[in-house]
PDB file of C-alpha atoms and ligand atoms in Angstrom:
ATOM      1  CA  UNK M   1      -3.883  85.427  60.409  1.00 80.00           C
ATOM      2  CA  UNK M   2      -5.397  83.193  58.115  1.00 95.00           C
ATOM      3  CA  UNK M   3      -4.191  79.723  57.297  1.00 98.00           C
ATOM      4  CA  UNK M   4      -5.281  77.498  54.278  1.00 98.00           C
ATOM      5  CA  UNK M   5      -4.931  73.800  54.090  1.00 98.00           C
ATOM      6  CA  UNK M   6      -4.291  71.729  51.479  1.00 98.00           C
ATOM      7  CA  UNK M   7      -4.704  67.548  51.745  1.00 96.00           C
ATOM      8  CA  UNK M   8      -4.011  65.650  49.258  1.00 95.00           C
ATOM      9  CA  UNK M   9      -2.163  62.830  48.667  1.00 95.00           C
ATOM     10  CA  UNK M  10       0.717  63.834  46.691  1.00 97.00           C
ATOM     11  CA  UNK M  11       1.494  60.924  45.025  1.00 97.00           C
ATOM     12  CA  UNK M  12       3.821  62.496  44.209  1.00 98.00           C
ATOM     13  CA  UNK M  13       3.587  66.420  44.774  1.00 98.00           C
ATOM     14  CA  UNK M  14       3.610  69.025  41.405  1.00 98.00           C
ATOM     15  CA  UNK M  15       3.613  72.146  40.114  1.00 98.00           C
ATOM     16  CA  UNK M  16      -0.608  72.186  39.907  1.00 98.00           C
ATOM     17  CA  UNK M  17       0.041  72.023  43.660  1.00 98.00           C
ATOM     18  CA  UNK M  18       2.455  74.173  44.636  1.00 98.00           C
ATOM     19  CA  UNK M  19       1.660  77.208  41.960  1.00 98.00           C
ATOM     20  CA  UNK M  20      -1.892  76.625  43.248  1.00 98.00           C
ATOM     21  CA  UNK M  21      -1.036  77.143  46.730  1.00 98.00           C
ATOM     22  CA  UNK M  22       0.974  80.223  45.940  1.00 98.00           C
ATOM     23  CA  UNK M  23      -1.633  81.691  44.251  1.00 98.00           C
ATOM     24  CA  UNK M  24      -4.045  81.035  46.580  1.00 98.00           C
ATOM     25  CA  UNK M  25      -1.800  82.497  49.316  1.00 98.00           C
ATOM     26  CA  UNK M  26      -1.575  85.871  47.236  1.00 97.00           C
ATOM     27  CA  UNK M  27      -5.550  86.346  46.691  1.00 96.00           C
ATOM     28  CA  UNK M  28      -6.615  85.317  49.913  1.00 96.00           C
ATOM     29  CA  UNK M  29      -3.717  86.708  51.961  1.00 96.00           C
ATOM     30  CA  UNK M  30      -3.328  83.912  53.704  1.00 97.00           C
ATOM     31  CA  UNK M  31       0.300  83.601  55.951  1.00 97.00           C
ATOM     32  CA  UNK M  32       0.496  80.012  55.449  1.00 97.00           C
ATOM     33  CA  UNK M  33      -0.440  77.246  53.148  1.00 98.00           C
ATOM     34  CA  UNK M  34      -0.354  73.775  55.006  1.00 98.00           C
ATOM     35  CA  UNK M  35       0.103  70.468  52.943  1.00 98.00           C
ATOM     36  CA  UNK M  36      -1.154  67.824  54.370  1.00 97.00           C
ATOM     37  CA  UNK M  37      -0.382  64.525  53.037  1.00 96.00           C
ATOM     38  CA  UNK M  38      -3.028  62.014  53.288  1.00 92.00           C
ATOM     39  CA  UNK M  39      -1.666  58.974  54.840  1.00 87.00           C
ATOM     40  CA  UNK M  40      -4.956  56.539  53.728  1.00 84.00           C
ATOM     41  CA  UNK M  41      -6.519  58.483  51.144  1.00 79.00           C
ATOM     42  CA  UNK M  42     -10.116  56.625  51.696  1.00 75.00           C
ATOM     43  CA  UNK M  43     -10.617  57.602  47.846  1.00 74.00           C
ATOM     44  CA  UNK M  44      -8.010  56.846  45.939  1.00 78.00           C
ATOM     45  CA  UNK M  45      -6.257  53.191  44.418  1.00 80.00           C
ATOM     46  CA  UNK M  46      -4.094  51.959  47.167  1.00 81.00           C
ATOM     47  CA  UNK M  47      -2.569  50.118  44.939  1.00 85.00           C
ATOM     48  CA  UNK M  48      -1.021  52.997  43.116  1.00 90.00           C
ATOM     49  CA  UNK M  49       0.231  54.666  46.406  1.00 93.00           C
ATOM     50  CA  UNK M  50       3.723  55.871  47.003  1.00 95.00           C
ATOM     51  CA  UNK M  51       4.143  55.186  50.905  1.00 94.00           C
ATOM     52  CA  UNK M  52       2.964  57.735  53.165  1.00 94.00           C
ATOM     53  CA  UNK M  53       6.890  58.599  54.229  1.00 95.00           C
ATOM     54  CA  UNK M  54       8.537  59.062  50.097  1.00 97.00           C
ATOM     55  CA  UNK M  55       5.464  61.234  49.826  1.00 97.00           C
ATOM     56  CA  UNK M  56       5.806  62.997  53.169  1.00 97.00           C
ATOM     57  CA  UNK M  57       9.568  63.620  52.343  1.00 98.00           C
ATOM     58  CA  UNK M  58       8.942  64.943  48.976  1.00 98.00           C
ATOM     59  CA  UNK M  59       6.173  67.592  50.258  1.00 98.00           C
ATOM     60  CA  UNK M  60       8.908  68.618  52.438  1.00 98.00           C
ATOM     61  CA  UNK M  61      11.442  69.017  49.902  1.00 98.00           C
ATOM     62  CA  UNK M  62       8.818  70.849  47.640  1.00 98.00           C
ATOM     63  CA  UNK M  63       8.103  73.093  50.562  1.00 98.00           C
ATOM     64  CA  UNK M  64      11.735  74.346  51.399  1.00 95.00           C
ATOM     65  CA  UNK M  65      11.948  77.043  49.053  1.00 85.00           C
ATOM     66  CA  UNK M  66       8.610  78.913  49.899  1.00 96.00           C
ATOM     67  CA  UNK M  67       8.704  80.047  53.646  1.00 96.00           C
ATOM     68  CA  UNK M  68       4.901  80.205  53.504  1.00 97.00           C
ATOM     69  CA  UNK M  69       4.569  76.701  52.926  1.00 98.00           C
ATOM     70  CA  UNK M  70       4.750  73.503  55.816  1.00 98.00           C
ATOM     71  CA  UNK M  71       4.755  70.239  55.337  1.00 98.00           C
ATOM     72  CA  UNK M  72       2.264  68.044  58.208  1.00 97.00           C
ATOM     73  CA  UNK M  73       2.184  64.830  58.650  1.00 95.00           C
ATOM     74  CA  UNK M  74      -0.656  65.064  60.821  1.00 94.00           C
ATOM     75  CA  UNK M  75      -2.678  62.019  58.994  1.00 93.00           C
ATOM     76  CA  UNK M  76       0.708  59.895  58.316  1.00 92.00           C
ATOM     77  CA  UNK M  77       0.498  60.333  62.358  1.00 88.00           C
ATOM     78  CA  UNK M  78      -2.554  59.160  63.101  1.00 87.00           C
ATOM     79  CA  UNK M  79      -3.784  55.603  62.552  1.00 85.00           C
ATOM     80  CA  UNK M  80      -6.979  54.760  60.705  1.00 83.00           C
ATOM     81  CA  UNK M  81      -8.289  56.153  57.203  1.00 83.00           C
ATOM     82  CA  UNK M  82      -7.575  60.085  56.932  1.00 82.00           C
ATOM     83  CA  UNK M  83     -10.652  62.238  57.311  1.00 90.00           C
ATOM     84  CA  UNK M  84     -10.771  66.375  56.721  1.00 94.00           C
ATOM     85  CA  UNK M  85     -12.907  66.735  59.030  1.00 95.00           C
ATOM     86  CA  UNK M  86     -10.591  65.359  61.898  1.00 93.00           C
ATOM     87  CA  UNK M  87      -7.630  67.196  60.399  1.00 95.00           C
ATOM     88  CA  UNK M  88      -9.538  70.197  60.584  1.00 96.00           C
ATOM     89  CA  UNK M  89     -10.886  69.867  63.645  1.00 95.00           C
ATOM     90  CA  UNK M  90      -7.153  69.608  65.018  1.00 95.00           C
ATOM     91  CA  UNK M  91      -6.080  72.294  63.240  1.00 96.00           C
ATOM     92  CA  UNK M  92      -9.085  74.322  64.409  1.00 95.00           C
ATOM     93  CA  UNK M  93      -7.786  73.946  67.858  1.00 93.00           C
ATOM     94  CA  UNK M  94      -4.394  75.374  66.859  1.00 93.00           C
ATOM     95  CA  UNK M  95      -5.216  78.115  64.386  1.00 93.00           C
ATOM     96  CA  UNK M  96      -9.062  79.605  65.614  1.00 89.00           C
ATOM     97  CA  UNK M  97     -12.096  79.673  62.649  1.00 84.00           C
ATOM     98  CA  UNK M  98      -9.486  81.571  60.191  1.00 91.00           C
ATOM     99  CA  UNK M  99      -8.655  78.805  58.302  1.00 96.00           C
ATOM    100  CA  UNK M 100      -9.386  77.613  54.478  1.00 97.00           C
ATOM    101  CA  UNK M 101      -9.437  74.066  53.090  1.00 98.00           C
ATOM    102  CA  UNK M 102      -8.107  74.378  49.295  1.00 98.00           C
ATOM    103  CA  UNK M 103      -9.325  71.847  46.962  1.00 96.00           C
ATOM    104  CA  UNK M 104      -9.923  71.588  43.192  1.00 94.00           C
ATOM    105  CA  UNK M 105     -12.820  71.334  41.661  1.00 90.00           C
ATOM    106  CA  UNK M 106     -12.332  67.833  40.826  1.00 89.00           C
ATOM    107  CA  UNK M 107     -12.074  67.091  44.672  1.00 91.00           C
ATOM    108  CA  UNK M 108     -15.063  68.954  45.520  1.00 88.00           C
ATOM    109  CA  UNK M 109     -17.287  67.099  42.764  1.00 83.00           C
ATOM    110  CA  UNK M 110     -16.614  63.992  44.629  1.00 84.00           C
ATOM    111  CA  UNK M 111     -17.189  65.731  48.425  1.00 85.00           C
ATOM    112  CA  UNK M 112     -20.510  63.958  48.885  1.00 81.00           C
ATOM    113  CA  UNK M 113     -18.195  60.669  49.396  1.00 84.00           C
ATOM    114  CA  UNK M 114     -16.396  62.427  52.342  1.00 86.00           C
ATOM    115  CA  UNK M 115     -17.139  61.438  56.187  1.00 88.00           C
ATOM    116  CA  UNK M 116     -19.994  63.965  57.748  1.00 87.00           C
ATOM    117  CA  UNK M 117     -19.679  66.318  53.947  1.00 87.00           C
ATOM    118  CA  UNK M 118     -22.646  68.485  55.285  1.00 85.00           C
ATOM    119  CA  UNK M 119     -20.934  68.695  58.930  1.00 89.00           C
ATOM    120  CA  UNK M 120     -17.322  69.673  57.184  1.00 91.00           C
ATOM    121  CA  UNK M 121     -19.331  72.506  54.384  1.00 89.00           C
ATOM    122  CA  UNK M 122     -20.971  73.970  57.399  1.00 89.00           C
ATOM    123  CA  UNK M 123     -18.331  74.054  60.072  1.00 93.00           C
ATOM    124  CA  UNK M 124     -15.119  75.073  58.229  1.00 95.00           C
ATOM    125  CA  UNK M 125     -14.229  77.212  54.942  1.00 96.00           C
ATOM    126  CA  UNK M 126     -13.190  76.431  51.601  1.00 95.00           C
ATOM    127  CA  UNK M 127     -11.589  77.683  49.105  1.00 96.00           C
ATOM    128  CA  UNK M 128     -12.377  75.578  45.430  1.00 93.00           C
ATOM    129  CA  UNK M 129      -9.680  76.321  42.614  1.00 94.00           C
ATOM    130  CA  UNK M 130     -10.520  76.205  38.865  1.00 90.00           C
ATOM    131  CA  UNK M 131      -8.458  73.324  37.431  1.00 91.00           C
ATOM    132  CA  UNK M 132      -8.028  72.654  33.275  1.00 91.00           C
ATOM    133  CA  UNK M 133     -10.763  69.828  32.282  1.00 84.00           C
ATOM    134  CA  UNK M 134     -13.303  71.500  34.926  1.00 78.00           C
ATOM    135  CA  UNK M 135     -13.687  75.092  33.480  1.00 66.00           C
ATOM    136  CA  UNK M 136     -17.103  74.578  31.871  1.00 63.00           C
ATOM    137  CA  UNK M 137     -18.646  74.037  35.596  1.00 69.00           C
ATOM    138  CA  UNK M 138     -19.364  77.346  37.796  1.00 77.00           C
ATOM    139  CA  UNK M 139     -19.163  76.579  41.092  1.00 75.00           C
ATOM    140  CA  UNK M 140     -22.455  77.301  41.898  1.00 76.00           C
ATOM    141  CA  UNK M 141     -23.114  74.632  39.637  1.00 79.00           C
ATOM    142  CA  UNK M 142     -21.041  72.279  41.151  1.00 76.00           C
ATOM    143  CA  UNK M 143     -22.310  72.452  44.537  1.00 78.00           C
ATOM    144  CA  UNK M 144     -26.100  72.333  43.439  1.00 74.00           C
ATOM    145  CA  UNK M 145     -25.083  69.123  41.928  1.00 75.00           C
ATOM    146  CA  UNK M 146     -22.878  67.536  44.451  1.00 73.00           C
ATOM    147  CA  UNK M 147     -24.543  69.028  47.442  1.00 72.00           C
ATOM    148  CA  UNK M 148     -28.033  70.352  47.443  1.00 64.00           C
ATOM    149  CA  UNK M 149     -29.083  67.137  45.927  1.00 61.00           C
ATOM    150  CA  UNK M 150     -27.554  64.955  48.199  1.00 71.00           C
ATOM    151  CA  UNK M 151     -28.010  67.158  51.309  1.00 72.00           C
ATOM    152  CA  UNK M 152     -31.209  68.595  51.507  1.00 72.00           C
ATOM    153  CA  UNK M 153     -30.436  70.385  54.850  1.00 74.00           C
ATOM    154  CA  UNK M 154     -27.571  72.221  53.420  1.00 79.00           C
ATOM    155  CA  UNK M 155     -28.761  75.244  51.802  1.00 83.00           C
ATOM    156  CA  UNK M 156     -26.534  77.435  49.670  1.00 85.00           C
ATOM    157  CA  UNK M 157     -26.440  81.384  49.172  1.00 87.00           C
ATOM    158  CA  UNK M 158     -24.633  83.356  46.919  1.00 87.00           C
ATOM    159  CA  UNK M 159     -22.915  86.129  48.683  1.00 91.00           C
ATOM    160  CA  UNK M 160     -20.678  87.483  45.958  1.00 91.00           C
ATOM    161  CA  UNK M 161     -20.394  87.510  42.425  1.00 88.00           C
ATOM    162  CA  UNK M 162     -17.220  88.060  39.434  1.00 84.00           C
ATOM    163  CA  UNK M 163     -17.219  90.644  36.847  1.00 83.00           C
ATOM    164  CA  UNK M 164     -18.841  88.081  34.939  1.00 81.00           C
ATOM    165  CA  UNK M 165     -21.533  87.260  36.589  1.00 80.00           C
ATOM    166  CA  UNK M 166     -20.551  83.969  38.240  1.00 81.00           C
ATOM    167  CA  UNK M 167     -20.751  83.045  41.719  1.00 82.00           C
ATOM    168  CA  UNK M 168     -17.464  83.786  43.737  1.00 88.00           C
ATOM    169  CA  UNK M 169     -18.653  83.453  47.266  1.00 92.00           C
ATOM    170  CA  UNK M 170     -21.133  81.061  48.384  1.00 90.00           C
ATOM    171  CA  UNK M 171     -22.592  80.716  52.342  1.00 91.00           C
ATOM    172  CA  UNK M 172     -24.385  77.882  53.842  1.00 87.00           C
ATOM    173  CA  UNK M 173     -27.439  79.051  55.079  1.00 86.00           C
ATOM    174  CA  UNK M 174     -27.603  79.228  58.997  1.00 88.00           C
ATOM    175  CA  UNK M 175     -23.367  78.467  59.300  1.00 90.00           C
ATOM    176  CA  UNK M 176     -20.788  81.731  58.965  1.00 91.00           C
ATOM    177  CA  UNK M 177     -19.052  79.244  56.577  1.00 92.00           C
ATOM    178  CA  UNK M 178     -18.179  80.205  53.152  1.00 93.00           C
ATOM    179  CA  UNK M 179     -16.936  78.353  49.738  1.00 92.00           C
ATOM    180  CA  UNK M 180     -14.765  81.109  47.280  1.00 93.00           C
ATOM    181  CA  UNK M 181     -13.675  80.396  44.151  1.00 90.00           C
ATOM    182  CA  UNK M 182     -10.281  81.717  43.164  1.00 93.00           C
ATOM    183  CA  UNK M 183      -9.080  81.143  39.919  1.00 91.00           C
ATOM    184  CA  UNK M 184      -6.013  79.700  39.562  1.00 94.00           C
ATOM    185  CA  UNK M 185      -3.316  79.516  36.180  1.00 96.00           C
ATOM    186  CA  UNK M 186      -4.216  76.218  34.532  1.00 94.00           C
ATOM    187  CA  UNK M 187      -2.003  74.003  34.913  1.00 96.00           C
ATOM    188  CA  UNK M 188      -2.769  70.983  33.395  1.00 96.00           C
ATOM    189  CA  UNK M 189      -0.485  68.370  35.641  1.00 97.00           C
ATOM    190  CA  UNK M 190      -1.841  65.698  37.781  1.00 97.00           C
ATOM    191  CA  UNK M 191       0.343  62.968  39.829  1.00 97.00           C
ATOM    192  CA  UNK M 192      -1.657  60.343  37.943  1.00 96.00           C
ATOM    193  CA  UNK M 193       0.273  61.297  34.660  1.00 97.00           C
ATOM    194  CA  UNK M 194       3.779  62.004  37.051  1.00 98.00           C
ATOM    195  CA  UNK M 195       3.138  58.193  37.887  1.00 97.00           C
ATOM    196  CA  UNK M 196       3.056  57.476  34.332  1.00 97.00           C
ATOM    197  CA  UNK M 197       5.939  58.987  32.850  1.00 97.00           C
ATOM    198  CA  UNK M 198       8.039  57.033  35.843  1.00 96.00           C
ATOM    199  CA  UNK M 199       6.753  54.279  35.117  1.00 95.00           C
ATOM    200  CA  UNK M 200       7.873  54.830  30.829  1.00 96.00           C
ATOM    201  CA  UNK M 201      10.768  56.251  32.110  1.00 95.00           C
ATOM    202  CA  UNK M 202       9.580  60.231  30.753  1.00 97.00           C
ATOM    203  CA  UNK M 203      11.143  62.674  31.655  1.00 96.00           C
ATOM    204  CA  UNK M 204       9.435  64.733  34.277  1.00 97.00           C
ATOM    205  CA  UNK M 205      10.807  67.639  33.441  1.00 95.00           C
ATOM    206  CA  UNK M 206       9.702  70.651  35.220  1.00 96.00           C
ATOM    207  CA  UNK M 207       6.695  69.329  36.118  1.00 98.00           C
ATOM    208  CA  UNK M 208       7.962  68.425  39.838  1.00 98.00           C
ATOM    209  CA  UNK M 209      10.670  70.695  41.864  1.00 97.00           C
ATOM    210  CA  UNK M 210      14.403  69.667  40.941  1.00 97.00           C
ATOM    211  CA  UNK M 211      14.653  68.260  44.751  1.00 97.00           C
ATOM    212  CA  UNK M 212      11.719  66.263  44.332  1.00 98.00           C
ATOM    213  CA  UNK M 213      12.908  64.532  41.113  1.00 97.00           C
ATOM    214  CA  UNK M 214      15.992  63.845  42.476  1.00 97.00           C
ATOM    215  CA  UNK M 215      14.586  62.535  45.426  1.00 98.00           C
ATOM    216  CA  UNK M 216      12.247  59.732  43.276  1.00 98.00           C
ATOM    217  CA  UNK M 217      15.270  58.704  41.267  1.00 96.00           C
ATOM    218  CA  UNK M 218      17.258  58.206  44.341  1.00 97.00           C
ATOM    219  CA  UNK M 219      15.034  56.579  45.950  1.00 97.00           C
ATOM    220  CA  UNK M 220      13.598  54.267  42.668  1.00 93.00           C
ATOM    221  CA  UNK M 221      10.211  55.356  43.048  1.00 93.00           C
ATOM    222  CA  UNK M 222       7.958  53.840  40.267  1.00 85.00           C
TER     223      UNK M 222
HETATM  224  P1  ATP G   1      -4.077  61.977  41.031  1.00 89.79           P
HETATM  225  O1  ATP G   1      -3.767  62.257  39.585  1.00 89.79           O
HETATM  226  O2  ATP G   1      -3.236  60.861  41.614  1.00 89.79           O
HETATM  227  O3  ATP G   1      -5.556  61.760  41.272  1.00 89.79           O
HETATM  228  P2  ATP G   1      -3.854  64.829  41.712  1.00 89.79           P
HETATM  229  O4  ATP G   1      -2.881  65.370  40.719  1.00 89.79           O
HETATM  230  O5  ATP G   1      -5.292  65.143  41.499  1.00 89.79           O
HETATM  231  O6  ATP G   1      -3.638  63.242  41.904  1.00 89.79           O
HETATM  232  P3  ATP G   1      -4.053  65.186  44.587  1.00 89.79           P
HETATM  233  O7  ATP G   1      -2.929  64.959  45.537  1.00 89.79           O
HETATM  234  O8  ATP G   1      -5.171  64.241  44.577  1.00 89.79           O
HETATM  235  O9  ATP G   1      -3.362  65.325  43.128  1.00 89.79           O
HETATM  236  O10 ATP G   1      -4.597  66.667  44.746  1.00 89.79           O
HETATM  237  C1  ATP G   1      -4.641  67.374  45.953  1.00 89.79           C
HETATM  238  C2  ATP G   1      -5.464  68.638  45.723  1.00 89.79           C
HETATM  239  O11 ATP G   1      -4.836  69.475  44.750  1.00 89.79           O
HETATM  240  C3  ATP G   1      -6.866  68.344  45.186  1.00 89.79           C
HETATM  241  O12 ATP G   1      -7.791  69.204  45.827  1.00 89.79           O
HETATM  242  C4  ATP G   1      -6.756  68.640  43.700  1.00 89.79           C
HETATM  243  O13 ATP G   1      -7.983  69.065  43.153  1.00 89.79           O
HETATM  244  C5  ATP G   1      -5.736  69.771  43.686  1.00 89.79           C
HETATM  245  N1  ATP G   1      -4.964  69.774  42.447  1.00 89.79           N
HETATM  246  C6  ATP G   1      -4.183  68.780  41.984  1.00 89.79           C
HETATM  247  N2  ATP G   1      -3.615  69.117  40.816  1.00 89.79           N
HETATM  248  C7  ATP G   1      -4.063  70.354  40.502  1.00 89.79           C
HETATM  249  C8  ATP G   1      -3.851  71.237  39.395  1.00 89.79           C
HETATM  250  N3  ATP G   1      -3.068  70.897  38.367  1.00 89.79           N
HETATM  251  N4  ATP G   1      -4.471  72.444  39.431  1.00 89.79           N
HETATM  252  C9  ATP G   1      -5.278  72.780  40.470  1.00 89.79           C
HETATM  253  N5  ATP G   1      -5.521  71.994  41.536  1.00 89.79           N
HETATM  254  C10 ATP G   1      -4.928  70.790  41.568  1.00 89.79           C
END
């Protein structure tokens, strides 16, 4: 059984999430996709965060209608700044080594800021989706940039390539971890702009599950 994670914060949860995950969950037959909502996201402007429990709620909503998807609240549980590598290292204990972090490739540009990076890319597995405004990077890339450079220790390897030539699977030397690529539909939504149009008043249209609109106009969330 294999098990993918997916933090984020969610502010609110979208479509570039969920289709993501369901995508994901198709190529990499995974069982389950987790979302976990990150309670102190050390990276991103507090001042722009929903609270931890409207966001919690509305992953939950989101989640309903897909039984391969849970809602945690894992990081909303525990106090301090939320790390990955303590969320995986509980979920570790629960699930075995089969498990996948999911992240964009936006998220894994910035993965040198993350507590012990070069501990988290060689002790757990991740999966990096393509996301619209990223495509001209290959992943390979990407990590040279963000993490050979920075971490000299961490040595890459690519272990499988696409029809085209670009690398899909990546190991860390001396680790049985591995980064894949999966390419994803582009979907060109981010909560940042979901903020936005709540705050003009936009319409959200489809961009967010009909419970979770409801739920932010019920509950005035600007
Ligand atoms: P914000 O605009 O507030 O920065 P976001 O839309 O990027 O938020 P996050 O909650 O930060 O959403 O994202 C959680 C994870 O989902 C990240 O790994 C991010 O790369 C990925 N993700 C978010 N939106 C998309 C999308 N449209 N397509 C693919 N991946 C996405």
């Amino acid at each position: 059984m294999s098990v993918g994670v997916m933090g984020g914060a969610f502010n609110p949860i979208h479509i570039g999430h969920l289709n993501t995950a369901c995508e994901v969950a198709y190529k990499m037959n995974l069982t389950k996709v987790i979302f976990v909502v990150s309670a102190r996201p050390p990276h991103k402007d507090q001042k722009t965060l929903i609270s931890s429990r409207h966001r919690y709620e509305m992953v939950k909503i989101a989640c309903k209608g897909n039984h391969a998807f849970e809602a945690s609240n894992t990081e909303i549980d525990r106090p301090g700044l939320s790390y990955t590598i303590d969320t995986m290292r509980g979920f570790t204990e629960e699930y075995g080594k089969k498990l996948y972090f999911i992240l964009g490739q936006d998220a894994l540009e910035d993965i040198g800021q993350w507590k012990s990076a070069a501990t988290l890319l060689k002790t757990f597995n991740f999966i990096c989706v393509t996301r619209p405004g990223y495509d001209s990077t290959t992943l390979m890339d990407l990590l040279l940039s963000v993490i050979s450079l920075k971490y000299r220790n961490v040595k890459l390897n690519i272990l499988s390539r696409t029809d085209d030539g670009e690398a899909e699977t990546i190991g860390i030397v001396g680790s049985d971890s591995v980064i894949k690529l999966v390419k994803v539909t582009p979907l060109d939504v981010s909560s940042t702009d979901i903020r936005e149009r709540i705050r003009n008043d936009e319409p959200l249209g489809y961009l967010v599950p009909e419970g979770v609109r409801k739920y932010i106009k019920e509950n005035n969330i600007r």
